[in-house]
Coordinates of N, CA and C and ligand atoms in Angstrom, one line a residue:
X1 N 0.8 -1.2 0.0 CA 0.0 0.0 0.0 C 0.9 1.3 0.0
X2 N 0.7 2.7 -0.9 CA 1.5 3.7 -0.7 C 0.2 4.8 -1.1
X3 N 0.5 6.1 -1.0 CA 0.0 7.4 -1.5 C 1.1 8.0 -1.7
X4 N 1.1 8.8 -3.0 CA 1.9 10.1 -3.2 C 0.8 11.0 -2.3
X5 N 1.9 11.3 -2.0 CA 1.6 12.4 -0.7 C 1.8 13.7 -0.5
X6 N 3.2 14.1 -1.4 CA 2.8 15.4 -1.3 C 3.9 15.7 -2.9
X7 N 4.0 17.1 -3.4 CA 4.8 17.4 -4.3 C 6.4 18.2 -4.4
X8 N 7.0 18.0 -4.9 CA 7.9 18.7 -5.2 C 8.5 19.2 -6.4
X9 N 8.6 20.4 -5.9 CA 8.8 21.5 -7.4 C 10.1 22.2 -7.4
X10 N 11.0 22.2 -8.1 CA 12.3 23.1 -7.6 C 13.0 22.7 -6.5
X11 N 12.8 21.5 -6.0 CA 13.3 21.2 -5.0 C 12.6 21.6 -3.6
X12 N 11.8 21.7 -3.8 CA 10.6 22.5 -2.7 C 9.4 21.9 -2.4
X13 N 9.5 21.1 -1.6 CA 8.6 20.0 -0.7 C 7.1 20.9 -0.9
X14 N 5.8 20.7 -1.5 CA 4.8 21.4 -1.4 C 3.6 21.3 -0.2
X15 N 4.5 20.4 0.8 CA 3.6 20.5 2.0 C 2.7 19.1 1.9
X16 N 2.4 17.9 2.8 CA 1.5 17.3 2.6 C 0.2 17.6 2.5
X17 N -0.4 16.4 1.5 CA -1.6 16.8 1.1 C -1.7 18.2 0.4
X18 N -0.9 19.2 0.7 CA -0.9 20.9 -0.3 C -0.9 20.4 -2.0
X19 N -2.1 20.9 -2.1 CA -2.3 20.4 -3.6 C -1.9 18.9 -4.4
X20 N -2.3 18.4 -3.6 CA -2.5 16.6 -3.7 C -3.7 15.9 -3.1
X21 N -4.6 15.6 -3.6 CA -5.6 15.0 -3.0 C -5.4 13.4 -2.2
X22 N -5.3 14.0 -1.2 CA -4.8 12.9 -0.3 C -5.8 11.8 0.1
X23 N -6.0 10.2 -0.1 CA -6.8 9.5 0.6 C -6.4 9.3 1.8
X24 N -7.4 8.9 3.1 CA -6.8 8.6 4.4 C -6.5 7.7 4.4
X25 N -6.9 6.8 4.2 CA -6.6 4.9 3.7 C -5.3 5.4 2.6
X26 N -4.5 3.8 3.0 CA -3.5 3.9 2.0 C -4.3 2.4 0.5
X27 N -4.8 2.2 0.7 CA -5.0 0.7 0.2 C -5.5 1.2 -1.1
X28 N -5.7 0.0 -2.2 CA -5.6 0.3 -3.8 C -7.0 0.6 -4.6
X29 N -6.8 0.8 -5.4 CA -8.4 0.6 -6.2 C -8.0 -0.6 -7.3
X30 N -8.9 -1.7 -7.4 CA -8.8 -2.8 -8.4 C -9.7 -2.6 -9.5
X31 N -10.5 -1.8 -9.2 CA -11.7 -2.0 -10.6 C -11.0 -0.9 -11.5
X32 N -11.0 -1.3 -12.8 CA -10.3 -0.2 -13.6 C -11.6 0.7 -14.5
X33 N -12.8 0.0 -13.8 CA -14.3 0.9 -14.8 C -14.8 1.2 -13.6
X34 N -13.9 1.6 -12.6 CA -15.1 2.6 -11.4 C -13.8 4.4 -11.6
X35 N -14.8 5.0 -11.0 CA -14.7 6.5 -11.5 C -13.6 6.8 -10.6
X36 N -13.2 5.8 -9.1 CA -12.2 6.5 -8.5 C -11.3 5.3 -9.2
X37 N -10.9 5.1 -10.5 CA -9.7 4.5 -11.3 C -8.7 5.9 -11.3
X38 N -9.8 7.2 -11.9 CA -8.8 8.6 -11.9 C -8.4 9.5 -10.9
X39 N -9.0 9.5 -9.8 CA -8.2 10.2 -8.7 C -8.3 9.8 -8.1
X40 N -8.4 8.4 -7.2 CA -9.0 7.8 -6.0 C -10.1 8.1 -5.8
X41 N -10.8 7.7 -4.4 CA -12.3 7.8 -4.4 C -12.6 6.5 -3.8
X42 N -13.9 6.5 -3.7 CA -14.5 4.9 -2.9 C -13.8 4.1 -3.4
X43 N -13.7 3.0 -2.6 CA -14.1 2.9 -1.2 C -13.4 4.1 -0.4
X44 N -12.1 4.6 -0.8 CA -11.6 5.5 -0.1 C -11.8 6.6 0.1
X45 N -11.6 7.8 1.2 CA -11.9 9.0 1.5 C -11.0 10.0 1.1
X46 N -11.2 10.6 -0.5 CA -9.9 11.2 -0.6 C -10.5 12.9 -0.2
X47 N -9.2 13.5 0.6 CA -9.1 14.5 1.2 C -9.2 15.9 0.3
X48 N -9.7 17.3 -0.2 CA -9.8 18.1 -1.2 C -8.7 19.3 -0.7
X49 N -8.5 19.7 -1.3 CA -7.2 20.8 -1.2 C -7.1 22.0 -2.0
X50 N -7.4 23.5 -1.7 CA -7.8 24.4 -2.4 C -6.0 24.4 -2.8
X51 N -5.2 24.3 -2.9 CA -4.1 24.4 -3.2 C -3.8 24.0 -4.9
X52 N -3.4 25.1 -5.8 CA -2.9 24.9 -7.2 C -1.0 25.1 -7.3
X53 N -0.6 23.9 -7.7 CA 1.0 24.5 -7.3 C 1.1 24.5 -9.0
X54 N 1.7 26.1 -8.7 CA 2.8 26.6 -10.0 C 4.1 25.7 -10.8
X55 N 4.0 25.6 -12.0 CA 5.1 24.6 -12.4 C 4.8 25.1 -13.7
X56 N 6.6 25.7 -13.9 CA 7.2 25.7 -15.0 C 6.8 24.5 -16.1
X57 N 6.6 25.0 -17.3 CA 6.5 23.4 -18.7 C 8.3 23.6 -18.6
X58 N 8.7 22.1 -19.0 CA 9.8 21.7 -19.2 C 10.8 21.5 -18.3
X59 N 10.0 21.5 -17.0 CA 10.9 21.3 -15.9 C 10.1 19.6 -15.2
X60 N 11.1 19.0 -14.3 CA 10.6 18.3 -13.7 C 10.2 18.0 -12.1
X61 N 8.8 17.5 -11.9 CA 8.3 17.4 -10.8 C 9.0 16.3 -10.2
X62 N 8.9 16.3 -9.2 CA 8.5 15.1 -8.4 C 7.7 14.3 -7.7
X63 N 6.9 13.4 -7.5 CA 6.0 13.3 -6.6 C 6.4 12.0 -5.5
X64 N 6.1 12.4 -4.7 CA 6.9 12.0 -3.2 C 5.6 11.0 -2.4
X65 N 5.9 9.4 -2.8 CA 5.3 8.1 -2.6 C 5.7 8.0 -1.0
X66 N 4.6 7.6 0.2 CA 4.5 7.3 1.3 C 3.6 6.2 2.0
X67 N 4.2 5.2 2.8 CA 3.2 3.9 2.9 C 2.1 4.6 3.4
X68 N 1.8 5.7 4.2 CA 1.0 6.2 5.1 C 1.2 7.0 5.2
X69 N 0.0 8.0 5.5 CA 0.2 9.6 5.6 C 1.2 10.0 6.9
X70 N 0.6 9.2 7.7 CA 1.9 9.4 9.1 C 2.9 9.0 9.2
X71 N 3.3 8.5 7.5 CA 5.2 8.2 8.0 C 6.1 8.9 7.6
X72 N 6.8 9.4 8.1 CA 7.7 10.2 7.9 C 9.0 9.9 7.7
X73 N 9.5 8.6 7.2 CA 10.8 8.3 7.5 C 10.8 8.0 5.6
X74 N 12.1 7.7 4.9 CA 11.7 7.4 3.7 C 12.9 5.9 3.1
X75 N 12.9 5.5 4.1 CA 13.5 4.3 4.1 C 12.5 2.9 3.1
X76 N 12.9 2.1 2.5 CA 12.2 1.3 1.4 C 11.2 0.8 1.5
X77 N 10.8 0.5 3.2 CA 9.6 0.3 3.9 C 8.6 1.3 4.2
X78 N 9.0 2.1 4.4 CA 8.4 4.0 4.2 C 7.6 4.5 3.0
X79 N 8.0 3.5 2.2 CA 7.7 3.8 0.6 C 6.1 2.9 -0.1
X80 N 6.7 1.9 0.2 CA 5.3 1.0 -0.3 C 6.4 -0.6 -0.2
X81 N 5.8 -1.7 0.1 CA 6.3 -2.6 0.5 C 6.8 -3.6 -1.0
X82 N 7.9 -4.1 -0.9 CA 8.7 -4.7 -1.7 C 8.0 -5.6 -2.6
X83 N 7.3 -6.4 -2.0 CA 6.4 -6.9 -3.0 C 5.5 -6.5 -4.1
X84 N 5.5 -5.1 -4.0 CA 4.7 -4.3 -4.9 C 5.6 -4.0 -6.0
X85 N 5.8 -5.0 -7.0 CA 6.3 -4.9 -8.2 C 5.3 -4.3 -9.7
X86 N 6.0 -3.0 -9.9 CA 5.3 -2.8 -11.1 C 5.2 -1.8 -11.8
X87 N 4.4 -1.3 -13.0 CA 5.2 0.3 -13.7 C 4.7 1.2 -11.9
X88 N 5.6 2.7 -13.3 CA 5.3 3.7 -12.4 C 4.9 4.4 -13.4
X89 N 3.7 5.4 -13.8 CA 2.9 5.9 -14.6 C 3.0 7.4 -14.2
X90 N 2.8 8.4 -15.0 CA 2.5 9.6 -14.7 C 1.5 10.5 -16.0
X91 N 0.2 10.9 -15.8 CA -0.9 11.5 -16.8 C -1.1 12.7 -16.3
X92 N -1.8 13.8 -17.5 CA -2.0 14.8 -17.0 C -3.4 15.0 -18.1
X93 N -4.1 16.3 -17.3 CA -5.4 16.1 -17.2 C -5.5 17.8 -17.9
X94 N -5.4 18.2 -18.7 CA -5.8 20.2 -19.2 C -7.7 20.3 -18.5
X95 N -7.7 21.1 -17.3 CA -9.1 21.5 -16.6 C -9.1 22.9 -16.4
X96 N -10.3 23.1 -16.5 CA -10.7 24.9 -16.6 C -10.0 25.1 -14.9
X97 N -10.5 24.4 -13.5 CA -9.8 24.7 -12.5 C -9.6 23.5 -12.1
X98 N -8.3 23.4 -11.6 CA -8.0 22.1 -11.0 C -7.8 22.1 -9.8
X99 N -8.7 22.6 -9.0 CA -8.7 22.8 -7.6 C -10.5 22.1 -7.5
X100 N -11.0 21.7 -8.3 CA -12.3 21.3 -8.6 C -12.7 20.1 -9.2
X101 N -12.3 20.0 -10.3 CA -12.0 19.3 -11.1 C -12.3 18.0 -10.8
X102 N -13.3 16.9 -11.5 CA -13.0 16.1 -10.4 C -12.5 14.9 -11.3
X103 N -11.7 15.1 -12.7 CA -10.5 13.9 -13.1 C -11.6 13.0 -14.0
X104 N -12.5 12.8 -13.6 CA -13.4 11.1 -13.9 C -13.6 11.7 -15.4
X105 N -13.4 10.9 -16.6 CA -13.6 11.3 -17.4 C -12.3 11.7 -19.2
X106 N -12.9 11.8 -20.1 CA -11.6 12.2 -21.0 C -10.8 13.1 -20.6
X107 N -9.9 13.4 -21.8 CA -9.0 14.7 -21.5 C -7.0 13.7 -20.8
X108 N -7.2 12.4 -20.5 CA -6.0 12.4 -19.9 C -4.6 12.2 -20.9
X109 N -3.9 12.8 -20.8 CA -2.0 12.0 -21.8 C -1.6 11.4 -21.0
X110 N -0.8 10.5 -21.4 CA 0.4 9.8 -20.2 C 1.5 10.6 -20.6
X111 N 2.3 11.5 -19.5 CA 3.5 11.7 -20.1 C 4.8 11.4 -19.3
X112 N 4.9 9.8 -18.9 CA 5.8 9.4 -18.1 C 5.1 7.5 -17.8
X113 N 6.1 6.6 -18.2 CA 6.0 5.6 -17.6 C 7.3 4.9 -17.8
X114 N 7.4 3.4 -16.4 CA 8.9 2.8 -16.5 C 8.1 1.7 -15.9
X115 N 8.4 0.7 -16.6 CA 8.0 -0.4 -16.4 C 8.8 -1.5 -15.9
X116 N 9.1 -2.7 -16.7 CA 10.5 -3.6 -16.2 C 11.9 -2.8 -17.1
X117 N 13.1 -3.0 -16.8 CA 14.1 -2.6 -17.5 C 14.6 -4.1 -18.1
X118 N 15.4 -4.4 -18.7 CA 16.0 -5.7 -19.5 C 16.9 -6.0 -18.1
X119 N 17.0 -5.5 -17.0 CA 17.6 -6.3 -15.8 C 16.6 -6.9 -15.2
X120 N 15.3 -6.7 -15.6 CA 14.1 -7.0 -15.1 C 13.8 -6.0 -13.1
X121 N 14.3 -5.5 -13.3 CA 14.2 -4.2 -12.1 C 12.8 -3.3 -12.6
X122 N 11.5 -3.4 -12.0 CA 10.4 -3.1 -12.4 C 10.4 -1.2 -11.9
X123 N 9.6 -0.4 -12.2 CA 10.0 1.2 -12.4 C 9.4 1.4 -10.4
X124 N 8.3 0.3 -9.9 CA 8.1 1.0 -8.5 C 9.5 0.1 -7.7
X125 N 10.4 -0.7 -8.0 CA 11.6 -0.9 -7.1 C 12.2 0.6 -7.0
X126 N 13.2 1.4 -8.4 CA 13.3 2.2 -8.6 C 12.7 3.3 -7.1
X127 N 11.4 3.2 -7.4 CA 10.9 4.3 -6.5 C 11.4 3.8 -5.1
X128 N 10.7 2.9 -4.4 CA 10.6 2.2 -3.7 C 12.4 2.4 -2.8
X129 N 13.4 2.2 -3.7 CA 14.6 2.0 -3.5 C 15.5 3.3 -3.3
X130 N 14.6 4.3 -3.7 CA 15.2 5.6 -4.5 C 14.3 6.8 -3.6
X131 N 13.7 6.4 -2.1 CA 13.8 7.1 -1.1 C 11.8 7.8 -1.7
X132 N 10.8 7.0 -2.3 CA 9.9 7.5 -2.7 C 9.8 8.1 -4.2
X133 N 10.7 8.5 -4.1 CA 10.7 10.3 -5.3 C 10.6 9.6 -6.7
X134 N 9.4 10.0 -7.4 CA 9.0 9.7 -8.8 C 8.9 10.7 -9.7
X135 N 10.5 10.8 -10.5 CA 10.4 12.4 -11.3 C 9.2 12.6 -12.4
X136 N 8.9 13.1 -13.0 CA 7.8 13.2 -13.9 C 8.3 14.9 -14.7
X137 N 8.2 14.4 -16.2 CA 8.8 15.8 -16.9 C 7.5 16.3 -17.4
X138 N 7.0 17.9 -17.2 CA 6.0 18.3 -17.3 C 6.2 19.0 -19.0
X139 N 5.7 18.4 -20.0 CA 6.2 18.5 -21.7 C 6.3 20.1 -21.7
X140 N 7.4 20.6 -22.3 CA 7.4 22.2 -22.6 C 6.6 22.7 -23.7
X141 N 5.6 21.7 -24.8 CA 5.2 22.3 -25.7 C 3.5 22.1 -25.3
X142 N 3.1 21.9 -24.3 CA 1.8 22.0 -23.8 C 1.1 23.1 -24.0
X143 N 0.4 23.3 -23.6 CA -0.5 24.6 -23.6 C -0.4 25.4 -21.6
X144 N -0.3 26.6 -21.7 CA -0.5 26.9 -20.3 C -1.7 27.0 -20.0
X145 N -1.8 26.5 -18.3 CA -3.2 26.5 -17.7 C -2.8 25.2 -16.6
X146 N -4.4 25.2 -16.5 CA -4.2 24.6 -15.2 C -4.8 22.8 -15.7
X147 N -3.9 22.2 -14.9 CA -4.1 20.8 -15.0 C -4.2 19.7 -13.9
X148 N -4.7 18.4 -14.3 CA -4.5 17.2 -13.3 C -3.6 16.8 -13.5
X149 N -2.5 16.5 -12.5 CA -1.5 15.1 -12.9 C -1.9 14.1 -11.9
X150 N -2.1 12.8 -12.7 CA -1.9 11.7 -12.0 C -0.9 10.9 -12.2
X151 N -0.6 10.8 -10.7 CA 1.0 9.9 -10.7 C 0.2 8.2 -10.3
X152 N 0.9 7.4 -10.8 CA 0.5 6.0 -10.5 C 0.8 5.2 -10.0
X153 N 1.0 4.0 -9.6 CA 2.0 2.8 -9.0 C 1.0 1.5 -9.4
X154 N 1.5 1.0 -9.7 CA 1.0 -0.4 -10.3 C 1.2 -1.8 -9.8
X155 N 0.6 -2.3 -8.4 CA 1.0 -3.2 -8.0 C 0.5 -5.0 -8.8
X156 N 1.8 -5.4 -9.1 CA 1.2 -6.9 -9.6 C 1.1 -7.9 -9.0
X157 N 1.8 -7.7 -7.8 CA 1.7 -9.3 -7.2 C 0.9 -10.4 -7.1
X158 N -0.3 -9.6 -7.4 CA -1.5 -10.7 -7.2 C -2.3 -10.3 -8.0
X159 N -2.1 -10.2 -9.5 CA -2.4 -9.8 -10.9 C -2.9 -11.1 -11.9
X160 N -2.4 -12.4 -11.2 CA -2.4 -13.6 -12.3 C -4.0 -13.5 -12.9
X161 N -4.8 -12.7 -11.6 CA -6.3 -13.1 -12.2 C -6.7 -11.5 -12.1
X162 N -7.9 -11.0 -13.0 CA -8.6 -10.0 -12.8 C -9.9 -10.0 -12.0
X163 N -9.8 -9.1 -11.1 CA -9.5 -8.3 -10.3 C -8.2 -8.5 -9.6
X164 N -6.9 -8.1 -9.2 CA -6.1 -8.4 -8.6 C -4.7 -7.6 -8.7
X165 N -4.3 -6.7 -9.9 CA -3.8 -5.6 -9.7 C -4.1 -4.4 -8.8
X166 N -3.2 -4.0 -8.5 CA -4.0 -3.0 -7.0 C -3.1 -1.5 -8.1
X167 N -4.0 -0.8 -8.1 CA -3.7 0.9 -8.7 C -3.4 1.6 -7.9
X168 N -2.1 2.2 -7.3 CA -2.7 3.0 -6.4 C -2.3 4.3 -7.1
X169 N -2.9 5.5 -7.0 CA -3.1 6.4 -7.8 C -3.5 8.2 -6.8
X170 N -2.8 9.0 -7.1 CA -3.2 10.8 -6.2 C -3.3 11.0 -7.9
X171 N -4.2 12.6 -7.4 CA -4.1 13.8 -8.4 C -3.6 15.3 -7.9
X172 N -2.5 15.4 -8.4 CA -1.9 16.8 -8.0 C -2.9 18.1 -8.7
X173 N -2.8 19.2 -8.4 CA -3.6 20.8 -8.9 C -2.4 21.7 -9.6
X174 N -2.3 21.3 -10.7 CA -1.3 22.6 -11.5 C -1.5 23.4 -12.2
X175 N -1.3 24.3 -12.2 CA -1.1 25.5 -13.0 C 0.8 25.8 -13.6
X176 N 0.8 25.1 -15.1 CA 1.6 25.0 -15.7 C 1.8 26.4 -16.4
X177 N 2.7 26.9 -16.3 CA 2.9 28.2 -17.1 C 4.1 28.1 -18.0
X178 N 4.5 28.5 -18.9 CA 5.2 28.8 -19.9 C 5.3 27.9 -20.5
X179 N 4.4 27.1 -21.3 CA 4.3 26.0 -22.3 C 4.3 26.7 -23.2
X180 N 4.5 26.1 -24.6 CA 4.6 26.4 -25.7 C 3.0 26.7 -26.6
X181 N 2.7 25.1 -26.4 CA 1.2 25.1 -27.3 C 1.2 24.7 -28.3
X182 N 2.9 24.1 -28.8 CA 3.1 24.0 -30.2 C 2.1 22.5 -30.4
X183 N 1.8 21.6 -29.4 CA 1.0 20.5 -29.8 C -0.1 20.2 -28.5
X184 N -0.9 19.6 -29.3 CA -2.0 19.3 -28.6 C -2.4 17.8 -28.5
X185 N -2.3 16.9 -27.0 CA -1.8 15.5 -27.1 C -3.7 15.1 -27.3
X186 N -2.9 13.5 -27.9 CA -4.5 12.6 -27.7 C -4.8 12.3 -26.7
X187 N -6.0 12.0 -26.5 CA -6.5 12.1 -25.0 C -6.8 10.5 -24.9
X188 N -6.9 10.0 -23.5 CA -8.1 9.0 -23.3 C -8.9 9.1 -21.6
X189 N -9.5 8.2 -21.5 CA -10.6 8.4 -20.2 C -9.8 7.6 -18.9
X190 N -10.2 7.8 -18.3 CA -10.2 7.6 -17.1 C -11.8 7.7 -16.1
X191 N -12.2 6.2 -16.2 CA -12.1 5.2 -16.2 C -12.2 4.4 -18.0
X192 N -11.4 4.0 -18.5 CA -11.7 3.5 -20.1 C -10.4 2.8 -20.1
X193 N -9.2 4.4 -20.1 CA -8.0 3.6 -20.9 C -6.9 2.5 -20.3
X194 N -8.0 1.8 -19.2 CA -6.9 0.4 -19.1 C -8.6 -0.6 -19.0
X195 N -8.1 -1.9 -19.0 CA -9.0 -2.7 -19.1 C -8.4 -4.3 -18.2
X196 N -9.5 -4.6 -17.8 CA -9.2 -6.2 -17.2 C -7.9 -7.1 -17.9
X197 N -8.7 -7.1 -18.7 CA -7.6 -8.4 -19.8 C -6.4 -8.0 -20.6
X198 N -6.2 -6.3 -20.4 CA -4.8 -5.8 -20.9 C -3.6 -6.9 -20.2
X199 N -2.7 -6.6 -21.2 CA -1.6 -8.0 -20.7 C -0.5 -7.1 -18.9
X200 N -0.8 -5.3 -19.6 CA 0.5 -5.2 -18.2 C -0.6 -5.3 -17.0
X201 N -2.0 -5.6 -17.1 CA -2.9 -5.3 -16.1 C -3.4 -6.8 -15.6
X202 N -3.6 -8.1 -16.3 CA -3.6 -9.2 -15.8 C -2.2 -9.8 -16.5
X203 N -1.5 -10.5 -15.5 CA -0.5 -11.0 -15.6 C 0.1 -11.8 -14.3
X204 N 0.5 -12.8 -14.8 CA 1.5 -13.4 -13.6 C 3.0 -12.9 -13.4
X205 N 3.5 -12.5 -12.5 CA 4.9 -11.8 -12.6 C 5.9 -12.8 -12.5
X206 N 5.5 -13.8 -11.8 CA 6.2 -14.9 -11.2 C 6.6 -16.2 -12.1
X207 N 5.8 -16.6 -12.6 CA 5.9 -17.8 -13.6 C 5.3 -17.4 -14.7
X208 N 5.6 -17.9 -15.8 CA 6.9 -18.1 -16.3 C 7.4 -16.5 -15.9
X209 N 8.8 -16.6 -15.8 CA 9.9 -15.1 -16.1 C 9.1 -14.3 -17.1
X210 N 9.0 -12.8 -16.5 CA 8.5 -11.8 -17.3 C 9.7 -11.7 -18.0
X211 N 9.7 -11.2 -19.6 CA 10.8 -10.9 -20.4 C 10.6 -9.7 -21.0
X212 N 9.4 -8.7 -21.2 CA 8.7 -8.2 -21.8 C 7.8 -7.8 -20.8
X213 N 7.3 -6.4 -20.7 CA 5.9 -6.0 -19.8 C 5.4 -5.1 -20.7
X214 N 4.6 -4.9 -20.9 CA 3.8 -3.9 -21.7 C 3.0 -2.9 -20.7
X215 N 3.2 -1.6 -20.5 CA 2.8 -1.1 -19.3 C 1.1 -0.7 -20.3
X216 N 0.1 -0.6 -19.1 CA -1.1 -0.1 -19.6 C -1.3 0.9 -20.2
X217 N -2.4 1.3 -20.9 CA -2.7 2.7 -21.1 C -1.9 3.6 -22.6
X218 N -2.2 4.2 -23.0 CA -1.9 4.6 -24.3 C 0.2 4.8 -24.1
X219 N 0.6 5.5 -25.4 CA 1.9 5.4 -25.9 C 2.0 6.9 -25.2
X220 N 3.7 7.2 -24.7 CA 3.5 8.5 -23.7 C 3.6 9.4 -24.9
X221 N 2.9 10.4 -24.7 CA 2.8 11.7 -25.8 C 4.4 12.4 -25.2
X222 N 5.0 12.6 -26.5 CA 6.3 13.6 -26.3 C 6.2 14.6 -27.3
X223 N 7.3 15.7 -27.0 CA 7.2 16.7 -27.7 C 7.5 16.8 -29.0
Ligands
LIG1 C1 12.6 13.9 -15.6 O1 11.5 13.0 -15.7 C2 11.7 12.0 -16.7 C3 10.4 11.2 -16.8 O2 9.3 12.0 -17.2 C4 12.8 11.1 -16.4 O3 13.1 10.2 -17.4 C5 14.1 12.0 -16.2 O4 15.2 11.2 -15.8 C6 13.8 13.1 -15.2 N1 15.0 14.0 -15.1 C7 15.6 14.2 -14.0 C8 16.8 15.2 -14.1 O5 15.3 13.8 -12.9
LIG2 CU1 -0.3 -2.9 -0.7

């Protein structure tokens, strides 16, 4: 179980929960056609935050993974537990306000995922190993305004059958300024663009050797 918890921008911790919709529960969502697939939501209680954090296009965020809102230490156990092998995703949402907003719905890009590497080192060890922190590059040719990002974590362990990937998933509040505009990405939904029987969404991790993972969800839009 983990939550991104809180953000960082310039090296500048944005406060927990400050502009992160925080659930109290740390635990997953499995259904990938219920409406909290895009920000969290039931069963869980996620927390609202008038907070919009400012971020440069073309710079990179971070978002800062914790097993629990009360831990404070960021040691590999602090992070989300070892057995949680799987990508690490990051989408962004263009919203008139993203202090409101409530995500469920079209409009999302992926512009960040890491799945297994050819050492077979899956993208949440990475995190996991690497003190929480999940960079995420915010595209410089966007449009400015305000947006969702959702950061992801994809646990497989108990993936062989559908239902049994656990999602666990925040939505940050940005207001992106100095994008370009020069392109305008494809979109897909949330709840839609993953599905039960996708291969990186049901799968066994364990038997046979993964050689190949195909992470969910469309191809990342770049500039
Ligand atoms: C910025 O984020 C991207 C992922 O979007 C990552 O590949 C890259 O290593 C990050 N850069 C830095 C300096 O952290
Ligand atoms: Cu868990």
């Amino acid at each position: 179980h983990t939550i991104f918890s809180s953000l960082e921008v310039n090296g500048v911790n944005q406060g927990l929960g400050e502009g992160v919709r925080v659930p109290t529960y740390n635990g997953p969502i499995e259904d990938v056609t219920s409406a909290s697939i895009a920000c969290n939501g039931s069963p869980n209680t996620v927390a609202s935050t008038s907070k919009v954090i400012t971020v440069q296009a073309g710079t990179n965020v971070t978002a800062i993974w914790r097993y629990m809102l009360s831990t404070t230490g960021d040691s590999p156990a602090d992070v989300m537990d070892s057995s949680h092998k799987g990508p690490t995703i990051a989408y962004l949402k263009k919203v008139d306000n993203a202090a409101t907003a409530s995500g469920v719905g079209n409009g999302w890009f992926k512009i960040q995922q890491d799945g297994m590497d050819s050492s077979g080192v899956w993208g949440t060890e990475r995190v996991i190993n690497g003190k929480g922190r999940h960079s995420i590059k915010i595209p410089e040719c966007i449009a400015p305004g305000q947006y969702l990002l959702r950061a992801e974590m994809i646990a497989l362990h108990a993936a062989s059958n559908y239902p049994g990937a656990q999602f666990y998933m925040e939505c940050a509040q940005l207001n992106v300024v100095g994008g370009t505009g020069a392109k305008t990405p494809s979109t897909v939904s949330f709840p839609g663009a993953y599905s039960g029987s996708d291969p990186g969404v049901k799968i066994s991790i364990y038997w046979p050797p993964v050689t190949a993972y195909t992470v969910p969800g469309p191809s990342v839009f770049t500039c």
